[in-house]
XYZ file of C-alpha atoms in Angstrom:
724
model
C 138.720 -88.385 -63.644
C 135.898 -89.114 -61.906
C 135.041 -88.118 -58.379
C 137.569 -89.255 -55.834
C 135.394 -88.695 -52.873
C 131.576 -88.667 -52.597
C 129.670 -85.512 -51.867
C 127.815 -87.334 -49.199
C 130.395 -87.059 -46.391
C 129.662 -88.023 -42.872
C 131.692 -85.454 -40.791
C 131.333 -85.849 -37.074
C 127.896 -86.663 -36.731
C 126.357 -84.027 -38.676
C 125.551 -85.385 -42.035
C 126.289 -83.111 -44.727
C 123.556 -83.774 -47.268
C 120.304 -82.024 -48.847
C 117.559 -83.552 -47.142
C 115.014 -82.679 -44.223
C 114.978 -84.278 -40.659
C 112.299 -84.022 -38.555
C 112.576 -84.725 -34.588
C 111.336 -88.277 -33.599
C 108.329 -89.114 -31.586
C 108.546 -90.892 -28.182
C 107.079 -93.874 -30.137
C 109.340 -93.428 -33.063
C 112.509 -93.480 -31.043
C 111.008 -96.704 -28.784
C 111.011 -98.194 -32.215
C 114.379 -97.220 -33.263
C 115.925 -97.960 -30.188
C 115.181 -101.677 -29.963
C 116.583 -102.347 -33.748
C 119.697 -104.078 -34.259
C 120.918 -102.106 -37.457
C 124.230 -104.006 -39.057
C 126.185 -102.760 -42.273
C 125.860 -104.101 -45.544
C 128.747 -107.052 -46.143
C 130.271 -104.542 -48.859
C 130.963 -101.988 -46.344
C 134.483 -101.743 -45.127
C 135.667 -99.541 -42.411
C 139.572 -98.226 -42.211
C 141.533 -95.246 -41.229
C 143.836 -92.786 -43.079
C 146.270 -90.496 -41.329
C 146.762 -87.139 -41.835
C 149.521 -85.513 -39.797
C 149.467 -88.108 -37.582
C 146.035 -87.963 -36.769
C 143.434 -90.694 -37.785
C 140.731 -90.247 -40.137
C 137.989 -92.791 -40.395
C 137.105 -93.517 -43.707
C 133.871 -95.968 -44.771
C 133.785 -97.699 -47.881
C 131.307 -99.154 -49.762
C 133.224 -101.416 -52.371
C 130.056 -102.186 -54.477
C 129.839 -98.587 -55.763
C 132.972 -97.063 -55.021
C 131.508 -94.415 -52.587
C 133.676 -93.191 -49.895
C 132.625 -91.404 -46.570
C 134.577 -89.457 -44.268
C 133.272 -90.123 -40.690
C 134.333 -88.786 -36.864
C 136.085 -91.279 -34.417
C 132.948 -91.454 -32.068
C 130.750 -92.380 -35.454
C 133.750 -94.726 -36.210
C 133.151 -96.830 -32.875
C 129.708 -96.810 -33.424
C 130.030 -98.226 -36.861
C 132.365 -101.233 -35.596
C 129.483 -101.986 -33.378
C 126.791 -102.204 -36.106
C 127.031 -106.257 -36.284
C 123.337 -107.058 -36.056
C 123.729 -107.906 -32.025
C 123.800 -104.457 -30.584
C 120.480 -102.225 -30.308
C 120.170 -98.633 -30.785
C 119.510 -97.914 -27.439
C 122.867 -99.727 -26.348
C 124.757 -97.359 -28.715
C 122.856 -94.509 -27.551
C 124.301 -95.026 -23.871
C 127.945 -95.030 -25.050
C 127.421 -91.979 -27.510
C 129.737 -89.170 -25.971
C 127.607 -86.105 -27.608
C 125.400 -83.933 -25.746
C 122.044 -85.161 -27.356
C 122.838 -89.025 -28.204
C 119.214 -89.769 -29.552
C 119.132 -86.904 -31.891
C 122.761 -87.185 -33.087
C 122.604 -91.263 -33.146
C 119.421 -90.749 -35.380
C 121.259 -88.151 -37.664
C 123.778 -90.990 -38.196
C 121.640 -93.771 -38.936
C 119.713 -91.429 -41.240
C 122.899 -90.625 -43.133
C 124.031 -94.457 -43.297
C 120.466 -95.285 -44.434
C 120.277 -92.647 -47.113
C 123.769 -93.868 -48.151
C 122.385 -97.637 -48.635
C 124.984 -98.643 -46.303
C 122.392 -100.400 -43.787
C 121.110 -103.938 -44.511
C 117.291 -104.418 -44.153
C 114.505 -101.983 -43.992
C 114.057 -99.258 -41.584
C 110.510 -97.607 -41.866
C 110.963 -95.496 -38.826
C 113.993 -93.780 -40.864
C 112.251 -93.853 -44.185
C 109.279 -91.980 -42.732
C 111.585 -89.092 -41.296
C 113.540 -88.664 -44.486
C 112.770 -86.592 -47.428
C 114.573 -88.618 -50.034
C 117.668 -86.766 -51.230
C 118.234 -89.554 -53.625
C 115.153 -88.516 -55.634
C 116.149 -84.646 -55.234
C 119.988 -85.548 -56.101
C 118.828 -87.011 -59.483
C 116.761 -83.828 -60.163
C 119.617 -81.582 -59.232
C 121.865 -83.728 -61.508
C 119.709 -83.715 -64.374
C 119.019 -79.938 -64.050
C 122.594 -78.909 -63.925
C 123.235 -77.934 -67.686
C 127.055 -77.631 -66.949
C 127.753 -81.537 -66.076
C 125.848 -84.576 -66.673
C 127.549 -88.001 -66.499
C 126.436 -91.328 -68.442
C 128.040 -94.316 -67.276
C 128.839 -97.011 -70.104
C 131.481 -99.927 -69.709
C 133.504 -101.512 -67.209
C 137.045 -100.674 -68.197
C 138.957 -102.820 -65.731
C 139.314 -105.896 -68.069
C 140.535 -103.994 -70.993
C 143.154 -102.252 -68.304
C 144.210 -105.300 -66.896
C 145.356 -106.595 -70.483
C 147.367 -103.572 -70.975
C 148.894 -103.437 -67.186
C 152.125 -105.228 -68.717
C 152.897 -102.095 -70.933
C 151.063 -99.528 -68.676
C 153.393 -100.932 -65.858
C 156.489 -100.321 -67.727
C 155.260 -96.685 -68.444
C 154.417 -95.914 -65.010
C 157.732 -97.052 -63.547
C 160.993 -94.909 -62.579
C 162.265 -95.540 -66.075
C 159.250 -93.896 -67.475
C 159.481 -90.697 -64.940
C 162.843 -90.254 -66.126
C 162.211 -90.717 -69.632
C 158.876 -88.064 -68.903
C 161.553 -85.852 -67.538
C 163.787 -85.832 -70.357
C 160.825 -85.323 -72.731
C 160.215 -82.323 -70.924
C 163.329 -80.849 -71.048
C 163.739 -81.552 -75.184
C 160.342 -79.489 -75.018
C 161.745 -76.685 -73.345
C 164.881 -76.595 -75.893
C 162.553 -76.745 -78.568
C 160.043 -74.415 -77.931
C 162.928 -71.740 -76.958
C 164.631 -72.475 -80.409
C 161.248 -71.709 -81.871
C 159.652 -69.326 -79.950
C 159.388 -66.784 -83.186
C 157.588 -69.529 -85.193
C 155.437 -70.642 -82.321
C 154.377 -67.158 -81.869
C 153.720 -66.758 -85.829
C 151.716 -69.865 -85.975
C 149.850 -68.949 -83.325
C 148.796 -65.788 -85.043
C 148.498 -66.874 -88.806
C 147.150 -70.326 -88.189
C 145.780 -71.425 -84.832
C 142.980 -68.648 -84.665
C 141.884 -69.594 -87.972
C 137.960 -70.649 -88.114
C 139.328 -73.827 -90.135
C 141.824 -75.021 -87.714
C 139.614 -74.178 -84.753
C 137.088 -76.611 -85.724
C 139.602 -79.612 -85.151
C 139.927 -78.342 -81.700
C 137.083 -80.134 -79.958
C 138.144 -83.468 -81.796
C 141.610 -83.168 -80.542
C 140.757 -82.452 -76.748
C 138.392 -85.266 -76.787
C 141.075 -87.880 -77.925
C 143.365 -86.016 -75.231
C 140.855 -86.574 -72.895
C 140.420 -90.145 -73.468
C 144.234 -90.664 -72.994
C 143.932 -88.644 -69.735
C 141.369 -90.833 -68.164
C 143.176 -94.020 -69.460
C 146.219 -92.787 -67.485
C 144.323 -92.447 -64.475
C 142.766 -95.846 -64.590
C 145.976 -97.625 -65.793
C 147.646 -96.139 -62.757
C 144.927 -97.514 -60.415
C 145.458 -100.543 -62.017
C 149.514 -100.163 -61.389
C 148.687 -99.784 -57.649
C 146.789 -102.998 -57.233
C 143.043 -101.110 -57.373
C 140.091 -101.595 -59.842
C 138.431 -99.191 -62.179
C 134.869 -100.562 -62.908
C 133.011 -97.559 -64.332
C 133.712 -95.430 -67.386
C 131.640 -93.748 -69.435
C 130.801 -90.026 -70.998
C 130.014 -86.902 -69.507
C 128.621 -83.578 -70.693
C 130.720 -80.418 -69.754
C 129.244 -77.357 -71.181
C 127.319 -79.605 -73.642
C 130.578 -81.007 -74.809
C 130.756 -85.034 -74.625
C 134.055 -85.773 -72.734
C 135.196 -89.249 -71.796
C 135.630 -90.055 -67.747
C 136.657 -93.038 -65.343
C 135.248 -93.659 -61.886
C 138.730 -93.513 -59.826
C 136.926 -93.862 -56.280
C 138.958 -96.970 -55.938
C 142.097 -94.534 -55.117
C 140.604 -93.818 -51.772
C 141.595 -96.863 -50.141
C 145.240 -96.643 -51.272
C 148.194 -94.927 -49.417
C 148.320 -91.311 -49.736
C 151.574 -91.715 -51.731
C 149.816 -93.667 -54.534
C 147.046 -91.164 -54.609
C 148.953 -88.503 -55.208
C 150.539 -90.202 -58.632
C 147.006 -91.317 -59.384
C 146.089 -87.686 -59.289
C 149.154 -86.514 -61.449
C 148.711 -89.563 -64.102
C 146.402 -87.477 -66.051
C 148.567 -84.109 -65.923
C 151.856 -86.150 -66.542
C 149.827 -87.796 -69.784
C 148.839 -84.607 -71.028
C 152.050 -82.604 -70.664
C 153.617 -85.716 -72.653
C 150.853 -85.481 -75.552
C 151.771 -81.743 -75.721
C 155.171 -82.062 -75.843
C 154.862 -84.917 -78.523
C 152.761 -82.288 -80.273
C 155.431 -79.340 -80.257
C 158.400 -81.813 -81.529
C 155.963 -83.091 -84.713
C 155.275 -79.433 -85.093
C 158.794 -78.307 -85.455
C 159.811 -81.297 -87.471
C 156.304 -81.531 -89.984
C 156.189 -79.015 -92.734
C 153.237 -76.815 -93.324
C 149.922 -78.178 -93.492
C 147.294 -80.310 -92.128
C 149.773 -82.488 -89.644
C 151.728 -79.161 -88.659
C 148.266 -77.677 -87.269
C 147.160 -80.864 -85.563
C 150.310 -81.107 -83.716
C 149.920 -77.305 -82.604
C 146.724 -77.706 -81.621
C 147.849 -80.696 -79.546
C 150.465 -78.615 -77.900
C 147.879 -76.022 -77.129
C 145.086 -78.064 -75.727
C 147.572 -80.207 -73.747
C 149.488 -77.516 -71.807
C 146.109 -75.333 -71.525
C 144.104 -78.008 -70.419
C 146.716 -78.922 -67.933
C 147.685 -75.491 -66.420
C 144.085 -73.745 -66.608
C 141.830 -76.710 -65.827
C 143.237 -79.991 -64.527
C 146.107 -78.761 -62.640
C 144.337 -75.737 -61.064
C 143.580 -76.712 -57.256
C 140.642 -74.098 -57.286
C 138.513 -76.781 -59.421
C 137.595 -80.001 -58.294
C 139.860 -81.903 -60.926
C 143.348 -83.385 -60.446
C 145.316 -80.581 -58.992
C 142.477 -80.358 -56.049
C 143.067 -83.655 -54.894
C 146.677 -83.262 -55.618
C 146.767 -80.311 -53.276
C 144.487 -81.994 -50.952
C 146.879 -84.946 -50.155
C 149.673 -82.896 -50.408
C 148.704 -80.420 -47.374
C 146.969 -83.708 -46.014
C 143.660 -82.106 -45.487
C 140.900 -84.437 -46.488
C 137.557 -83.034 -48.374
C 139.218 -79.923 -48.590
C 136.458 -77.878 -50.698
C 133.827 -78.908 -48.255
C 135.471 -78.076 -45.221
C 136.471 -74.924 -46.390
C 132.982 -74.017 -47.232
C 132.213 -75.241 -43.856
C 134.991 -73.289 -42.407
C 133.707 -69.811 -44.086
C 130.129 -70.660 -42.303
C 131.552 -71.062 -38.981
C 133.558 -68.153 -38.952
C 130.039 -66.527 -40.206
C 128.002 -67.940 -37.695
C 130.409 -67.807 -35.088
C 131.724 -64.130 -35.124
C 128.956 -62.812 -37.583
C 126.199 -64.167 -35.637
C 127.740 -64.792 -32.586
C 126.449 -68.529 -32.217
C 127.881 -70.456 -29.442
C 126.943 -73.767 -30.685
C 129.051 -73.142 -33.946
C 131.533 -75.816 -34.693
C 134.739 -75.694 -36.553
C 135.882 -78.096 -38.973
C 139.456 -77.143 -38.328
C 140.591 -80.080 -36.210
C 144.345 -79.787 -36.720
C 146.889 -77.419 -36.582
C 147.553 -75.391 -39.514
C 144.172 -76.048 -41.028
C 142.751 -72.601 -40.599
C 144.637 -70.323 -43.041
C 144.067 -73.464 -45.703
C 140.553 -73.663 -45.042
C 139.882 -69.806 -45.302
C 142.339 -69.010 -48.124
C 140.894 -72.000 -50.600
C 137.460 -71.230 -49.332
C 137.471 -67.623 -50.427
C 139.747 -68.241 -53.854
C 137.749 -71.436 -54.900
C 134.609 -69.291 -54.526
C 135.802 -66.324 -56.522
C 137.226 -68.537 -59.201
C 133.933 -70.238 -59.500
C 132.030 -67.247 -60.065
C 134.828 -66.218 -62.830
C 134.265 -69.505 -64.357
C 130.629 -69.345 -64.449
C 130.613 -65.809 -65.776
C 133.337 -67.371 -68.589
C 130.889 -70.195 -69.306
C 127.924 -67.780 -69.758
C 129.554 -65.343 -72.271
C 131.318 -68.483 -74.051
C 127.718 -69.705 -74.566
C 125.867 -66.444 -75.531
C 128.721 -65.843 -78.333
C 127.205 -68.863 -79.789
C 123.738 -69.844 -78.435
C 122.237 -66.481 -76.918
C 119.558 -68.467 -75.213
C 121.371 -71.075 -73.866
C 123.727 -68.544 -72.051
C 120.828 -66.879 -70.539
C 119.452 -70.110 -69.217
C 122.861 -71.052 -67.729
C 122.754 -67.685 -66.280
C 119.290 -68.005 -64.599
C 120.223 -71.226 -63.442
C 123.508 -70.242 -61.902
C 121.753 -67.365 -60.121
C 119.012 -69.020 -58.652
C 120.658 -72.645 -58.025
C 124.079 -71.303 -56.948
C 123.709 -68.412 -55.233
C 119.747 -67.471 -54.499
C 118.328 -70.687 -53.302
C 121.365 -71.542 -51.074
C 121.579 -68.273 -49.670
C 117.796 -68.524 -48.712
C 118.152 -72.228 -47.497
C 121.305 -70.852 -45.448
C 119.432 -67.949 -43.864
C 116.556 -69.910 -43.139
C 118.739 -72.648 -41.065
C 120.671 -69.681 -39.564
C 117.357 -68.287 -38.375
C 116.309 -71.571 -36.355
C 119.845 -71.526 -34.670
C 119.793 -68.020 -33.994
C 116.233 -68.181 -32.358
C 117.013 -71.239 -30.401
C 120.101 -69.191 -28.963
C 117.860 -65.781 -28.849
C 120.011 -64.023 -31.625
C 117.519 -63.517 -33.949
C 117.938 -59.586 -33.931
C 121.620 -59.872 -34.443
C 120.945 -61.939 -37.583
C 118.568 -59.219 -38.884
C 121.145 -56.534 -37.746
C 123.873 -58.475 -39.561
C 121.632 -59.180 -42.618
C 120.394 -55.680 -42.983
C 123.924 -53.859 -42.544
C 125.526 -56.595 -45.189
C 122.761 -55.705 -47.479
C 123.448 -51.841 -46.812
C 126.895 -52.044 -47.269
C 126.739 -54.065 -50.652
C 124.168 -51.441 -51.970
C 126.413 -48.700 -51.088
C 129.665 -50.135 -52.713
C 127.423 -51.184 -55.754
C 125.196 -48.327 -56.548
C 126.833 -45.136 -54.087
C 130.396 -45.218 -53.840
C 131.998 -44.193 -57.258
C 134.873 -46.203 -58.655
C 137.235 -45.805 -61.834
C 135.605 -46.179 -64.918
C 137.917 -46.820 -67.864
C 138.075 -48.363 -71.436
C 140.918 -49.614 -73.379
C 141.677 -49.868 -76.847
C 144.531 -50.459 -79.270
C 145.986 -48.314 -81.967
C 148.864 -47.057 -84.220
C 150.836 -44.110 -84.811
C 149.103 -42.205 -87.913
C 151.688 -42.774 -90.723
C 153.044 -39.440 -92.338
C 153.212 -39.155 -96.385
C 157.373 -38.996 -96.264
C 157.876 -42.617 -96.129
C 161.559 -43.895 -96.955
C 160.906 -46.696 -99.327
C 163.071 -48.634 -101.468
C 163.070 -47.987 -105.310
C 165.104 -51.325 -106.005
C 165.553 -54.341 -104.775
C 168.417 -55.562 -102.593
C 170.374 -56.067 -99.189
C 170.322 -53.204 -96.663
C 174.156 -52.738 -96.417
C 174.587 -49.690 -94.101
C 172.663 -47.228 -91.726
C 173.481 -44.178 -92.176
C 171.558 -42.090 -89.854
C 170.372 -43.328 -86.228
C 167.026 -43.691 -85.619
C 165.300 -40.222 -83.668
C 167.834 -38.042 -85.594
C 166.877 -34.931 -87.638
C 167.844 -35.474 -90.887
C 167.703 -32.859 -94.002
C 166.063 -33.394 -97.201
C 167.734 -35.310 -99.419
C 170.195 -36.607 -96.712
C 171.324 -40.422 -97.478
C 169.882 -42.723 -94.902
C 170.130 -46.308 -95.586
C 172.516 -47.696 -98.064
C 171.292 -51.139 -99.844
C 173.635 -53.554 -101.902
C 172.462 -55.608 -105.067
C 175.495 -57.599 -106.405
C 173.304 -58.751 -109.307
C 172.530 -55.403 -110.775
C 176.026 -54.213 -110.298
C 177.246 -57.154 -112.567
C 174.482 -56.635 -114.894
C 175.899 -52.984 -115.091
C 179.670 -54.123 -115.593
C 178.527 -56.541 -118.501
C 176.804 -54.025 -120.191
C 179.471 -51.005 -119.796
C 181.853 -53.931 -121.493
C 179.333 -54.454 -124.354
C 179.182 -50.809 -124.758
C 183.041 -50.480 -125.152
C 182.969 -53.445 -127.417
C 180.342 -51.914 -129.601
C 182.145 -48.836 -129.824
C 185.476 -50.410 -130.701
C 183.337 -52.180 -133.648
C 181.948 -48.819 -134.926
C 185.320 -46.960 -135.070
C 186.787 -49.925 -136.830
C 184.016 -50.319 -139.276
C 183.372 -46.175 -140.143
C 185.621 -46.426 -143.181
C 185.483 -50.003 -144.883
C 181.972 -51.256 -143.464
C 179.579 -48.269 -143.150
C 176.530 -50.921 -142.731
C 178.445 -52.485 -139.621
C 179.194 -49.150 -138.414
C 175.637 -48.249 -138.198
C 174.362 -51.312 -136.531
C 176.945 -51.203 -133.900
C 175.692 -47.431 -133.474
C 172.362 -48.857 -132.976
C 173.497 -51.547 -130.438
C 175.439 -48.877 -128.591
C 171.909 -46.816 -128.294
C 170.385 -49.832 -126.627
C 173.077 -50.855 -124.565
C 173.219 -46.982 -123.161
C 169.434 -46.910 -122.604
C 169.813 -50.197 -120.614
C 172.952 -49.119 -118.757
C 171.603 -45.799 -117.952
C 168.420 -47.666 -116.458
C 170.574 -49.849 -114.242
C 172.480 -46.877 -113.187
C 169.722 -45.202 -112.034
C 168.735 -48.259 -110.118
C 172.307 -48.570 -108.401
C 172.046 -44.867 -107.370
C 168.401 -45.604 -105.896
C 170.038 -48.198 -103.666
C 170.888 -45.058 -101.654
C 167.587 -44.011 -99.499
C 167.225 -40.599 -98.820
C 165.097 -38.448 -96.726
C 161.982 -37.235 -98.854
C 162.197 -34.313 -96.601
C 163.385 -32.258 -93.455
C 162.158 -34.133 -90.162
C 162.950 -36.434 -87.749
C 163.737 -40.245 -88.579
C 161.779 -43.069 -87.486
C 163.252 -46.246 -87.829
C 161.803 -48.767 -86.169
C 164.227 -51.967 -85.244
C 167.308 -50.437 -86.998
C 169.319 -53.314 -85.398
C 167.392 -55.783 -87.502
C 167.982 -54.226 -90.813
C 171.415 -55.028 -91.972
C 171.662 -57.917 -93.992
C 167.922 -57.976 -94.742
C 166.628 -58.302 -98.070
C 163.953 -55.541 -99.035
C 161.815 -55.865 -102.195
C 161.078 -52.669 -104.476
C 158.335 -50.403 -102.538
C 159.131 -51.803 -99.230
C 158.626 -48.919 -96.652
C 162.162 -49.056 -93.951
C 161.439 -45.557 -92.440
C 159.253 -42.209 -92.151
C 160.185 -38.677 -91.805
C 158.093 -36.836 -89.593
C 158.288 -32.897 -90.158
C 158.163 -32.312 -86.359
C 154.390 -30.954 -86.567
C 151.878 -32.717 -84.258
C 152.120 -36.247 -84.062
C 148.574 -38.538 -83.979
C 147.818 -42.015 -83.568
C 144.546 -43.875 -84.733
C 142.902 -45.821 -82.257
C 140.092 -47.997 -83.260
C 137.095 -48.157 -80.968
C 134.473 -51.041 -80.683
C 130.704 -50.025 -80.879
C 130.486 -50.904 -77.003
C 132.391 -48.159 -75.892
C 131.633 -45.383 -78.590
C 129.137 -43.916 -76.294
C 130.991 -43.415 -73.285
C 134.384 -42.301 -74.895
C 132.381 -39.678 -77.060
C 130.739 -38.195 -73.778
C 133.680 -38.384 -71.812
C 136.525 -35.685 -71.803
C 138.775 -37.447 -69.297
C 142.048 -38.386 -69.659
C 143.190 -40.501 -72.247
C 146.853 -42.506 -71.654
C 149.020 -43.807 -74.310
C 151.781 -46.741 -74.053
C 153.693 -47.739 -76.729
C 155.050 -51.196 -77.428
C 158.266 -50.331 -77.563
C 157.996 -48.114 -74.333
C 155.852 -50.524 -71.920
C 157.396 -48.803 -68.824
C 156.216 -44.983 -69.873
C 152.842 -43.880 -70.016
C 152.225 -40.719 -72.226
C 149.166 -38.475 -71.889
C 147.082 -37.576 -74.906
C 143.730 -36.014 -76.303
C 141.088 -36.839 -78.500
C 141.238 -34.801 -81.796
C 138.635 -36.230 -83.863
C 136.165 -39.202 -83.195
C 134.892 -40.493 -86.258
C 131.244 -41.594 -86.383
C 131.640 -43.588 -89.722
C 132.493 -47.496 -89.030
C 135.274 -49.151 -90.681
C 136.303 -52.795 -91.579
C 139.445 -52.368 -92.723
C 142.463 -51.750 -89.967
C 144.928 -49.008 -90.841
C 147.886 -51.377 -89.831
C 147.937 -55.017 -89.644
C 149.605 -55.031 -86.489
C 146.268 -54.195 -85.123
C 144.841 -57.586 -86.147
C 145.033 -61.080 -84.731
C 147.167 -62.024 -87.828
C 149.527 -59.469 -86.595
C 149.528 -59.820 -82.825
C 146.543 -57.873 -81.717
C 143.428 -58.817 -80.379
C 140.981 -57.565 -83.175
C 140.039 -60.543 -85.029
C 140.577 -60.403 -89.075
C 139.494 -62.586 -92.017
C 141.604 -65.385 -92.353
C 141.124 -64.888 -95.991
C 142.590 -61.602 -96.381
C 146.039 -62.299 -97.071
C 147.091 -58.786 -95.992
C 145.278 -58.990 -92.416
C 143.265 -56.115 -92.685
C 139.530 -56.857 -93.061
C 137.793 -57.276 -89.622
C 134.917 -59.542 -88.734
C 133.025 -56.658 -87.198
C 132.705 -52.825 -87.778
C 135.044 -50.449 -85.527
C 135.263 -46.790 -85.000
C 138.425 -44.626 -85.321
C 139.369 -42.145 -83.038
C 142.382 -39.704 -83.671
C 144.660 -38.772 -80.600
C 147.216 -35.998 -80.341
C 150.310 -37.421 -79.228
C 153.149 -35.628 -77.424
C 156.551 -35.013 -78.891
C 158.351 -37.439 -76.692
C 156.855 -40.255 -78.467
C 157.967 -39.354 -81.959
C 161.133 -41.276 -82.264
C 160.124 -44.868 -81.195
C 156.889 -45.909 -81.916
C 156.303 -46.333 -85.529
C 154.867 -48.670 -86.748
C 154.512 -50.254 -83.215
C 151.047 -50.835 -81.319
C 149.801 -48.345 -78.958
C 147.808 -49.370 -75.577
C 145.283 -46.481 -74.856
C 143.160 -46.374 -71.833
C 140.180 -43.787 -71.966
C 139.409 -42.492 -68.198
C 135.684 -41.930 -67.933
C 133.828 -40.375 -65.029
C 134.058 -42.171 -61.788
C 130.847 -44.550 -61.667
C 129.607 -47.138 -58.718
C 130.373 -50.590 -59.765
C 127.013 -51.421 -60.262
C 126.042 -48.818 -62.720
C 129.355 -50.076 -64.711
C 128.580 -53.592 -64.656
C 124.739 -52.762 -65.795
C 126.203 -50.640 -68.697
C 128.720 -53.742 -69.445
C 125.664 -56.100 -69.712
C 123.724 -53.782 -71.693
C 126.803 -53.762 -74.146
C 126.953 -57.159 -74.337
C 123.522 -57.761 -74.568
C 123.092 -55.530 -77.766
C 126.506 -57.233 -79.015
C 124.932 -60.608 -78.912
C 121.338 -60.337 -79.011
C 121.028 -60.539 -82.725
C 123.291 -64.124 -82.318
C 120.040 -65.529 -80.677
């Protein structure tokens, strides 16, 4: 959805914008005081009410822009009819400095193009924000917007259908669809997980994701526009925005600002509801379709729909639908900008001690919301920027570096420099410049100590599997698992029966051969005297049948699986074995001889140096014992790189995090080189771990976070520099 509120807001008498205002000379003020400004015809004034308090709004109906103003500014705007001079307006202004404050208000109105006529005296004192704003928009590499069409006529033609969708019956239909989705997902949880690992992460399937996302985004924006029409508003702008260089459709939903709060909530939620509905249809289609392209596309719709809703659109920390839902739900307009202003107020009032600092928290209960949202949204914005930089750098290294430089300079350094310069003037006016210097120096020293002096825990993470022994218990013949004769973890003697298989077909074949053997024996006995040739043929047939029967009896005997040696039995998932069909050669269990148990852990090249140089603690968790941590130590660290996994459970096709080649049916060929570390495991882990995945934590010597970050950046650069 497009911006619901304009970024250029008039809050109180202070224009929140990025332009410089110089003081008016006496002659300029005299010229301005004699003017009789009036608002343009398309400007509409009205009030929203939040928690019983009025919030005046200025609407530019032609451009669908909306501005919040203070009650004092609202009373002034009501008198901008072309008959009242600026001098008379200043006489009734309630502020401490009527000339300066009223001038700033008029400058904001002039800059927003809300005043009719020309005002040279204002233009002379205004460094154009519009030109700088245009440059800032074009210099923003993450979000560009290109208006294309007016979709209102098309939305109007669709309104008879959309009004039925966005009705009480449509709402309960959506609820029923979500309930069905939960039931289908619960009944196919294993299949969903298997499809995720085996098909969704396939490079060929990932190529469809951008197309699926764009189509779903088109329906998402259509839902916003249709909901606006449902409540009598107009949607006059639609186009394409480029988010991280990806073209996506958008609609300008600014008309929602003039609607009541309950209707604004539905408009903000329309896109989320549409995406969830599409995801639900995708899940049901996936469950009904056979294996193929349709099932893959349906699964893509499922993942994209729920991921886009939960991670982005419904996330209130980003200025998408969830943000506007939260702002209207808690009745705090302009939540993001006021949260930033409140954090700035706390810094100025309590950090710098400025008595002139004004809190934007005007209603009871605003303070915790503004402080909490400002901190959470700022931290989340940093995480998202880091993710975007990493995402771009993995594909186009220099694009990632340019975005990183833009974020560092444009999002942090320049705003910090502007803020400090502005606060210097305020501190100088109140004779608190030394406090500013002290606070800044103290903060810089504290950050330096935290980043480069104070040691913090330093760890690396990896995955591995238990190194399987040679004594494997495997099936010598196919059959169904009939009985488990020994419990998992029990000590067994060499040759002891462990598992009994059952193969009815082999038994029937053996019985048939026994009957045939008896028949040939009788025929031979009857033919010995009168028909010696027939007796000789029967004897030869008996030899063939006897050989076949011996082979079948050997296979039947092999249906009893025995321990290849004495030791402790490792029989994973024993409760799932009875009734399972196994093929010849399938490994069902292992027998450990009681000696040292070892694990094979895969380490990437970036962590190899830190692990090889460290003799710290190694902690291991088993997937079957997630609540228990075991101590281990490194027995061998091979310098030879490998591209074959020791077990498929470590690869992405088997549920691990290591990407594997989709063309490898065994799921063992990796897409990059890895190194193997062998760990000695404690005896307490012997029974339940084979062949499940191990989660390993290598604890290194404590280091300051700045040093750790530098090493991570250096490793990241070495890992991706060959992609530029």
